[in-house]
GROMACS .gro file of C-alpha atoms in nm:
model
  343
    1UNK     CA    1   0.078   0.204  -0.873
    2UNK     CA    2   0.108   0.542  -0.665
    3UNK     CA    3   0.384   0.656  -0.619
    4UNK     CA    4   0.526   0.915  -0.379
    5UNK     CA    5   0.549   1.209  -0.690
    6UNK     CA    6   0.142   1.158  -0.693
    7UNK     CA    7   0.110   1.166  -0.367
    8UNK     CA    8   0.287   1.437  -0.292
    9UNK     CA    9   0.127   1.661  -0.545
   10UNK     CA   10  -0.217   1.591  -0.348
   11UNK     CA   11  -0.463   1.898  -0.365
   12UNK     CA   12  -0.797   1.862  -0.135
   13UNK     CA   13  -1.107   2.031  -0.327
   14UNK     CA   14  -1.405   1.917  -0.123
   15UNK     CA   15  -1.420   1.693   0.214
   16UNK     CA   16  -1.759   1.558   0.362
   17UNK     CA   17  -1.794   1.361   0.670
   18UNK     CA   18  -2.117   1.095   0.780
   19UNK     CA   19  -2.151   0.951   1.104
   20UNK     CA   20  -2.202   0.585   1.079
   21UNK     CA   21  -2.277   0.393   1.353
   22UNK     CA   22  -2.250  -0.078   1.343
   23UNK     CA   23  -2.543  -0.186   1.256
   24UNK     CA   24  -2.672  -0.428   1.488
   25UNK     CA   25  -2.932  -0.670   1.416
   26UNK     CA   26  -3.238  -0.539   1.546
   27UNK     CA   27  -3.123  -0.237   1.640
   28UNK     CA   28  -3.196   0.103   1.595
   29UNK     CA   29  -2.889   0.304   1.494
   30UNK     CA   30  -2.923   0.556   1.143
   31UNK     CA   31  -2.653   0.703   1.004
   32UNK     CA   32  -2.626   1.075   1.007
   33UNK     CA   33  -2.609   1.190   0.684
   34UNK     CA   34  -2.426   1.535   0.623
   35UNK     CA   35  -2.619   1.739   0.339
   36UNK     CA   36  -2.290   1.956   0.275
   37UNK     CA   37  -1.954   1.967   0.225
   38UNK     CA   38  -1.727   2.074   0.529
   39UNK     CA   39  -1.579   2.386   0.480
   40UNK     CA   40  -1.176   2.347   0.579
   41UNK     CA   41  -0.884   2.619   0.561
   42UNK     CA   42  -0.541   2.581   0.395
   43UNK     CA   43  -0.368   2.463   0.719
   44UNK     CA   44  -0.603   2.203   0.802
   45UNK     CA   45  -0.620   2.059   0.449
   46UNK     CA   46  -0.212   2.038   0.424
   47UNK     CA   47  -0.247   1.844   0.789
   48UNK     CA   48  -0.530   1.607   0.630
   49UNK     CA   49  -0.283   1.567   0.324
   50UNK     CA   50   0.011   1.446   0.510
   51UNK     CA   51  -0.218   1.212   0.717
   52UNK     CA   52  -0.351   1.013   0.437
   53UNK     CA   53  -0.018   1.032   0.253
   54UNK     CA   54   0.148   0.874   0.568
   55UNK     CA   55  -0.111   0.623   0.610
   56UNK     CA   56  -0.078   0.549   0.198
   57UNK     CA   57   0.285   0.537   0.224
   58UNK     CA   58   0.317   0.285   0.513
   59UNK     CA   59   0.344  -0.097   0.619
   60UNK     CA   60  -0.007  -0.109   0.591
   61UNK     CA   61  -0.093   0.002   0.254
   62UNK     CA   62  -0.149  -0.248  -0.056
   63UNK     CA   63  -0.158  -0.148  -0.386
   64UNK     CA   64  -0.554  -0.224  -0.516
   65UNK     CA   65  -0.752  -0.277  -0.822
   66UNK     CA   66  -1.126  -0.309  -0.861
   67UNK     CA   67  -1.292  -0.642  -0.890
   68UNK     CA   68  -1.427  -0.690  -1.198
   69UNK     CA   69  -1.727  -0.822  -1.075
   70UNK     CA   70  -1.866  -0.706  -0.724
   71UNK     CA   71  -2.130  -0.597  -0.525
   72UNK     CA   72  -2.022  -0.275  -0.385
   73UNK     CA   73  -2.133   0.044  -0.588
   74UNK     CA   74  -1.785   0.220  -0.459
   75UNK     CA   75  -1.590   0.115  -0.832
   76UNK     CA   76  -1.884   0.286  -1.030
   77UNK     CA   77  -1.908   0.558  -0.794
   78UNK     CA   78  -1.569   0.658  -0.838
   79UNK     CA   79  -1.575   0.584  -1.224
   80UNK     CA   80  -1.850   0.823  -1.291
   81UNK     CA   81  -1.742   1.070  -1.011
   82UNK     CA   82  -1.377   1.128  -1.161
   83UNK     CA   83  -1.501   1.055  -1.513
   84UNK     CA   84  -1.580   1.433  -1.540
   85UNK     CA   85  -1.687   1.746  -1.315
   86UNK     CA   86  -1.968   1.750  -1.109
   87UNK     CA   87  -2.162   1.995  -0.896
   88UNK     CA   88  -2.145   1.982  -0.508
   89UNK     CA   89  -2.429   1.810  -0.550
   90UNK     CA   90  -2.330   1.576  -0.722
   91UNK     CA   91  -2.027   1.486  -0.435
   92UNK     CA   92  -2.261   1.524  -0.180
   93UNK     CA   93  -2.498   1.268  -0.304
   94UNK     CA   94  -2.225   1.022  -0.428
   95UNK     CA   95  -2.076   1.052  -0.054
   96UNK     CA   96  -2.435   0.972   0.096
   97UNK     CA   97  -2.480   0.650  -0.115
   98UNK     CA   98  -2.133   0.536   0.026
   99UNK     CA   99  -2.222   0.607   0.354
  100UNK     CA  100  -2.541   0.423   0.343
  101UNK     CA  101  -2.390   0.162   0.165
  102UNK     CA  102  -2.110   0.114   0.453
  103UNK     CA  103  -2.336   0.131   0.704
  104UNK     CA  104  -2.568  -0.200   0.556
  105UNK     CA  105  -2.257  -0.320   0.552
  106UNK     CA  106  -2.156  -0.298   0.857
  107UNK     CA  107  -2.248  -0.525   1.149
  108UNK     CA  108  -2.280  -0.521   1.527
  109UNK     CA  109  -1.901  -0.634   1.567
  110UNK     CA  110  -1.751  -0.351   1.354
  111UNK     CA  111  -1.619  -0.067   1.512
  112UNK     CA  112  -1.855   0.268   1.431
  113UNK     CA  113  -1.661   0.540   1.276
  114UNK     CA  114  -1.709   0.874   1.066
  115UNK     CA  115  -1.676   0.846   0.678
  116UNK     CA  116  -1.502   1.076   0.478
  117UNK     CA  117  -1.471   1.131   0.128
  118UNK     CA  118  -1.259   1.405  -0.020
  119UNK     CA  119  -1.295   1.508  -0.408
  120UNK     CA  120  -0.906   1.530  -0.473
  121UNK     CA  121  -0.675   1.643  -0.762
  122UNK     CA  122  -0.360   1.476  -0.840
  123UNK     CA  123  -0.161   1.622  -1.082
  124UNK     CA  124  -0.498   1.752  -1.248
  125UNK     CA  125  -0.569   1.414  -1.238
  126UNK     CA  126  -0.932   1.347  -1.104
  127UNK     CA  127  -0.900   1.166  -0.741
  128UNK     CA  128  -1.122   1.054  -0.515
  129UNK     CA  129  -1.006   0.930  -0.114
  130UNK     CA  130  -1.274   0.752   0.110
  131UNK     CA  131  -1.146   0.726   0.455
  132UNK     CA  132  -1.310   0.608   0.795
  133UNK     CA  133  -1.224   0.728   1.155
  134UNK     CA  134  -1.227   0.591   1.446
  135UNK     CA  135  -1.533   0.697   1.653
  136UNK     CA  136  -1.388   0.777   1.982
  137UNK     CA  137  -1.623   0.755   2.314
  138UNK     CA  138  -1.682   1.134   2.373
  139UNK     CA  139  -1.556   1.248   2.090
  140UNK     CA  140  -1.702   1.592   1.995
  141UNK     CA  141  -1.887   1.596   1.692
  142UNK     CA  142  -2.015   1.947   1.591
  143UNK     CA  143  -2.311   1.940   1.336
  144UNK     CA  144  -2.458   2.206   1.228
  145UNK     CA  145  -2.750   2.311   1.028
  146UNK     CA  146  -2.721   2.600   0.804
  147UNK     CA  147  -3.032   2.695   0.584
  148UNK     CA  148  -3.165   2.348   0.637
  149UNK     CA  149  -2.840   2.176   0.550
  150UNK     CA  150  -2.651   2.019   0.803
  151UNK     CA  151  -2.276   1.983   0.791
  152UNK     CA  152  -1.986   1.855   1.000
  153UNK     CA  153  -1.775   2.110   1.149
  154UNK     CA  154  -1.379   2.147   1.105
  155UNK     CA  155  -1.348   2.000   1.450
  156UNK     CA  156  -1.399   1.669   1.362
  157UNK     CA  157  -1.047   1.685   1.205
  158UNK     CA  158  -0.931   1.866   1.534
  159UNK     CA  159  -1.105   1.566   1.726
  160UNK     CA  160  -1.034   1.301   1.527
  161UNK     CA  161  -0.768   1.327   1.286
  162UNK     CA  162  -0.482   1.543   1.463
  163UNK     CA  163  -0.515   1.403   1.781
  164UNK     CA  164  -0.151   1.262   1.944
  165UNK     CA  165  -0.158   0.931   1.848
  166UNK     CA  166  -0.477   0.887   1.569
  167UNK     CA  167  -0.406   0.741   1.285
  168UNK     CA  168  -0.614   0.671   0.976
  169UNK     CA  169  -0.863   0.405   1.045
  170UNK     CA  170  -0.878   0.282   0.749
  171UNK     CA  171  -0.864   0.522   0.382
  172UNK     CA  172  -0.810   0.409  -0.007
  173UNK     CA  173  -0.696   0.676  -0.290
  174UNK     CA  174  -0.798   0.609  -0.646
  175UNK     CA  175  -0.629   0.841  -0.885
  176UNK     CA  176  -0.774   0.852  -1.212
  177UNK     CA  177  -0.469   0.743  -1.516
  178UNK     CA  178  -0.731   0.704  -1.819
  179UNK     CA  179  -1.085   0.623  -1.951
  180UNK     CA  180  -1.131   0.310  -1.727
  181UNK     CA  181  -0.814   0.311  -1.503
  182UNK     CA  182  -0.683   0.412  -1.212
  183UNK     CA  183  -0.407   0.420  -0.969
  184UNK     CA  184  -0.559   0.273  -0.642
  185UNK     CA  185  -0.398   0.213  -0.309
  186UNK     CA  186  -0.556   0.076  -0.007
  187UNK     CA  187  -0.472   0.083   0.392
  188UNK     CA  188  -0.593  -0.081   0.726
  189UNK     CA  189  -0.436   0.097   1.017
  190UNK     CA  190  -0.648   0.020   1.292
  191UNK     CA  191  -0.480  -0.279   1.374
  192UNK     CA  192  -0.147  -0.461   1.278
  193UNK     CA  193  -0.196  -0.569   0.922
  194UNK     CA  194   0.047  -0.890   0.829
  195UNK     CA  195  -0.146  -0.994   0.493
  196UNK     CA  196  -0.325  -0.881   0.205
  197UNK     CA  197  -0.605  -1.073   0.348
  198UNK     CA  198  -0.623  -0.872   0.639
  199UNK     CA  199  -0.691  -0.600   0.446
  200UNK     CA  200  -0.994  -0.774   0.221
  201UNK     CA  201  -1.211  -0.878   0.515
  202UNK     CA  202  -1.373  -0.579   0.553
  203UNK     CA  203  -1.260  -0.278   0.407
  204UNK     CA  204  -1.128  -0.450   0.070
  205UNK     CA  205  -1.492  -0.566   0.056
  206UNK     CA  206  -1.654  -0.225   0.104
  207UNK     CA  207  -1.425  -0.087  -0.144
  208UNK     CA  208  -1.505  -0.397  -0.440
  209UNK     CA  209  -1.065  -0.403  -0.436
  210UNK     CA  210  -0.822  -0.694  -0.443
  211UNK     CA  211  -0.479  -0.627  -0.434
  212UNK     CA  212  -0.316  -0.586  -0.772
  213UNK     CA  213  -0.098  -0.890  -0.806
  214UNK     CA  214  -0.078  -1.258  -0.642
  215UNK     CA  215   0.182  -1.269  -0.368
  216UNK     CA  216   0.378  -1.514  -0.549
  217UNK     CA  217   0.392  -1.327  -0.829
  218UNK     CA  218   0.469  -0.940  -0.677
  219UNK     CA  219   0.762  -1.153  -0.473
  220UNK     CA  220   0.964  -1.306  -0.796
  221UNK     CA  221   0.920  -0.956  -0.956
  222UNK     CA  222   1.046  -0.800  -0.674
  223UNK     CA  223   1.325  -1.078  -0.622
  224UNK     CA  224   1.423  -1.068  -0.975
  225UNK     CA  225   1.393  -0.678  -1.036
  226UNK     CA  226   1.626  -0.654  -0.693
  227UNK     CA  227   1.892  -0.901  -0.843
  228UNK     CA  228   1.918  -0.728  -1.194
  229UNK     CA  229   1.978  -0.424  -1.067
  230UNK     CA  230   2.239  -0.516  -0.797
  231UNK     CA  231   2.398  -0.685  -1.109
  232UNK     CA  232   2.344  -0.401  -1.365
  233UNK     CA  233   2.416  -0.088  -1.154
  234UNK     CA  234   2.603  -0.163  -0.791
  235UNK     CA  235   2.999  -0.185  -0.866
  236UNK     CA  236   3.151  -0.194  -0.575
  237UNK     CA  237   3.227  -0.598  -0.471
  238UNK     CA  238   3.149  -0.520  -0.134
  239UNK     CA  239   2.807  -0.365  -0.139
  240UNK     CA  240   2.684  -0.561  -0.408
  241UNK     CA  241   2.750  -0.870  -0.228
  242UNK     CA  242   2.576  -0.681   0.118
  243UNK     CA  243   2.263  -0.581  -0.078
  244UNK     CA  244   2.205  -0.951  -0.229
  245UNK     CA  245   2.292  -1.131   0.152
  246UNK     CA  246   2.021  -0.899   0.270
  247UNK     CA  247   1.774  -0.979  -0.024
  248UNK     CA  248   1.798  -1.321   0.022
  249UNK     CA  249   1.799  -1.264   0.432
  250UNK     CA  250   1.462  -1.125   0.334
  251UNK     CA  251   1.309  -1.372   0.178
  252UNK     CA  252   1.404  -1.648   0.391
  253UNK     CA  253   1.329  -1.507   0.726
  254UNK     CA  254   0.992  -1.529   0.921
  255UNK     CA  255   0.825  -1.197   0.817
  256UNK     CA  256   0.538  -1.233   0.580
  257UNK     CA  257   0.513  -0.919   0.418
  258UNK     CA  258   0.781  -0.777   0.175
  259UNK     CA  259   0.825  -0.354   0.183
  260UNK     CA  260   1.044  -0.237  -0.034
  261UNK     CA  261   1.069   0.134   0.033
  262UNK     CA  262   1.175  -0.022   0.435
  263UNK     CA  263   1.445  -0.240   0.208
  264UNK     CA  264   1.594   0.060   0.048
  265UNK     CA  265   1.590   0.249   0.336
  266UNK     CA  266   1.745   0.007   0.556
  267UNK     CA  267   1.986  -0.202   0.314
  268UNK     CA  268   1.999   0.018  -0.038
  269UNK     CA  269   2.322   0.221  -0.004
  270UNK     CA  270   2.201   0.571   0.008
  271UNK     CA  271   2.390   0.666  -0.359
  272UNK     CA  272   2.165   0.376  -0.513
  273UNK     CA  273   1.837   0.467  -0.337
  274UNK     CA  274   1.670   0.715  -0.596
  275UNK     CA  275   1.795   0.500  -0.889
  276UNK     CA  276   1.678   0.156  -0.721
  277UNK     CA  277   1.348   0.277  -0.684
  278UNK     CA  278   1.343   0.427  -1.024
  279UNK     CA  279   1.472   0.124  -1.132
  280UNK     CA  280   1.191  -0.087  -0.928
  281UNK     CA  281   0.885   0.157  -1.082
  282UNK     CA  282   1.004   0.131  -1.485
  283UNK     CA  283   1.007  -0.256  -1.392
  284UNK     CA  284   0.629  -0.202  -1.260
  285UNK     CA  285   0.755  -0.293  -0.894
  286UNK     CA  286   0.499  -0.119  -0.617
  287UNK     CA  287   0.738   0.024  -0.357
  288UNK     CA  288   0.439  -0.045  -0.141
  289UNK     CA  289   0.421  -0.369   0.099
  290UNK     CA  290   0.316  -0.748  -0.044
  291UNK     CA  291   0.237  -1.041   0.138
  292UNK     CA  292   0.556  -1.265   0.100
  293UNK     CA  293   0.489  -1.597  -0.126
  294UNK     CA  294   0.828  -1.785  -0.239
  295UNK     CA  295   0.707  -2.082  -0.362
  296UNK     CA  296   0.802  -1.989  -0.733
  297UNK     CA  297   1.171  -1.887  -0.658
  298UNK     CA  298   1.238  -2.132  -0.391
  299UNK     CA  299   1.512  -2.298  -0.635
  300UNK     CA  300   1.689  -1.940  -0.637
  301UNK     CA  301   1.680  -1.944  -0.242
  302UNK     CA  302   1.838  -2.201  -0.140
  303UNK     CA  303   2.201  -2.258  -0.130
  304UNK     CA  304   2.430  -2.595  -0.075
  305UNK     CA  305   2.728  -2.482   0.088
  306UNK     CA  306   3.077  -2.706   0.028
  307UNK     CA  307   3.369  -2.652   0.299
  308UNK     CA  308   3.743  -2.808   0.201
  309UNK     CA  309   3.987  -2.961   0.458
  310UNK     CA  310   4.205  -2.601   0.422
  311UNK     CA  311   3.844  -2.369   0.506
  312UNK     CA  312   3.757  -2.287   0.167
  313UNK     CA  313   3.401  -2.213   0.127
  314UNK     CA  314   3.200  -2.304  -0.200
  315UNK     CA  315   2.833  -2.165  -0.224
  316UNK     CA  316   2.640  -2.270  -0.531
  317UNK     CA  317   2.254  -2.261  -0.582
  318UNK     CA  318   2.080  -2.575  -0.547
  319UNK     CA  319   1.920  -2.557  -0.942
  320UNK     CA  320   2.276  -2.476  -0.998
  321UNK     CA  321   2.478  -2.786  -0.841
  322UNK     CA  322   2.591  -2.895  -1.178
  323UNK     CA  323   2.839  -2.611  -1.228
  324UNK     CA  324   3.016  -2.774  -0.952
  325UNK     CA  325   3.219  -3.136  -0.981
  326UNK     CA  326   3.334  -3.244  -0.700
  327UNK     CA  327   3.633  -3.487  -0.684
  328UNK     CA  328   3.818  -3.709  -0.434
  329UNK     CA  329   4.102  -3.411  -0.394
  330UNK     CA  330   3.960  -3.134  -0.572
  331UNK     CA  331   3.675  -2.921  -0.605
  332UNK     CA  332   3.661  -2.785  -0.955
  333UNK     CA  333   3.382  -2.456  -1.029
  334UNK     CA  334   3.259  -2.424  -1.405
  335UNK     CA  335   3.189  -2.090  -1.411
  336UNK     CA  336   3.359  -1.728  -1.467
  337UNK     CA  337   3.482  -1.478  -1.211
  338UNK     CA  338   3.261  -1.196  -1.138
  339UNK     CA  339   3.429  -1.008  -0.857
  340UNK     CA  340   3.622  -1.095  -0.508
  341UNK     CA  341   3.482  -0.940  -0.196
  342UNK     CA  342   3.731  -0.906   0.077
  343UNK     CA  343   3.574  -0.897   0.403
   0.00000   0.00000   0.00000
């Protein structure tokens, strides 16, 4: 997964834009293909940087792997591109295949929009982002042709990426971990993204991605990761209890996406924060969002609740009834004191 250390240690080498208009049936829209990189100073490329690290780091980002069987060239592409170093050539004709590739793709209902790709380090890890924008009405576009070559202009980021209020269309960051793998993360901002299906209708297709893990599966690893370490590391009575009301207050409320950096932040007391999410990456939990599936710990959920004539309150888990016996003028627990919260 990628995590905030590999994001934040992000260098931009080379960034190339296309323009690629839908392409509706019938019609008559090319792409325009850029034949060079765009050249971009230090300022910009730290603004670009925290853009796409924003847009990686949000709601609407998924952790991704590539299919292993697809019909998008973009998983080979970025195989052989971060497999070694290339030439600007090289980039430059990798980023026009894409392009071409997203425009065949892309129908009369899509939104048109500018590709970019950016050859990336990570660490002095090979890295390659693709990202579309938004093609705003108006927009200015500068392209240039210089010694037959034509190239977008630095305004396009000016236009179309620091603008109050753009965000990242839609941009994926594939960070290169070994001789066939990678660290892959994928976003859809244009719109309110709820599911990991969301994602896959378009731009997951493009890409040849799927999110890494089956909801059902991210969400027990999640839920059980959670519980171990609120039982393993949180002391105080109090805020142990808090953290697990709010874990399960989680899972059984109407949202259907799970983010567990927004969990930490909001419910993680701030001396547990680093060492929860720590905790949460050596137990190969993304701190990115999930779609929500509890259908495998629904046992762990829910909770029958027992009150006595005086206003005692017993709360056992339903797979857990039998550690409870209850009699015509007792209720009698089989099971050992872990802590008392007082409230």
């Amino acid at each position: 997964m990628i995590t905030s250390d590999d994001l934040a240690r992000l260098k931009i080498r080379h960034i190339i834009f296309h323009d690629v208009p839908n392409n509706s049936k019938g019609g008559t829209n090319i792409p325009t293909l850029a034949d060079a990189e765009t050249e971009i100073d230090s300022s910009r490329a730290g603004m670009l940087k925290d853009r796409l690290t924003r847009a990686l780091g949000s709601k609407s980002a998924y952790e991704t792997e590539f299919l292993p069987e697809t019909s998008s060239p973009v998983p080979d592409e970025v195989g052989k591109f971060t497999a070694k170093s290339h030439s600007i050539k090289h980039f430059v004709d990798m980023s026009q295949r894409l392009a071409q590739y997203l425009f065949d793709q892309q129908g009369g209902q899509m939104s048109p929009g500018l590709l970019c790709v950016i050859d990336i380090a990570s660490a002095g890890r090979a890295s390659l982002a693709i990202l579309k924008l938004e093609r705003e009405q108006g927009a200015d576009l500068e392209l240039r042709t210089i010694d037959g070559r034509r190239r977008f202009e630095m305004s396009v980021l000016d236009n179309l990426v620091f603008t109050d209020g753009t965000r990242l269309f839609k941009s994926a960051l594939f960070i290169r971990t070994g001789e066939n793998t990678f660290r892959a993360a994928a976003c859809d901002s244009q719109r309110s993204v709820t599911r990991s299906t969301d994602v896959a209708r378009f731009w997951m297709r493009f890409l040849g991605c799927r999110a890494t893990e089956e909801p059902r599966i991210a969400t027990q690893k999640w839920f059980d990761a959670t519980v171990n370490f609120v039982n393993s590391y949180i002391t105080d009575p109090v805020e142990k209890n808090d953290v697990y009301e709010h874990l399960l207050s989680e899972l059984k409320s109407k949202k259907t996406k799970i983010i567990p950096k927004k969990f930490i932040e909001d419910y993680i007391p701030d001396s547990y924060q680093k060492l929860y999410s720590d905790f949460l990456a050596d137990n190969r939990v993304s701190l990115q969002g999930f779609e929500k599936d509890t259908s495998d710990i629904q046992s762990k959920l829910r909770r029958k609740s027992l009150y006595t004539i005086k206003g005692v309150t017993v709360t056992v888990p339903v797979d857990e009834e039998h550690l409870v016996d209850i009699e015509t003028d007792q209720i009698v627990v089989h099971d050992q004191l872990q802590n008392i919260v007082h409230k």
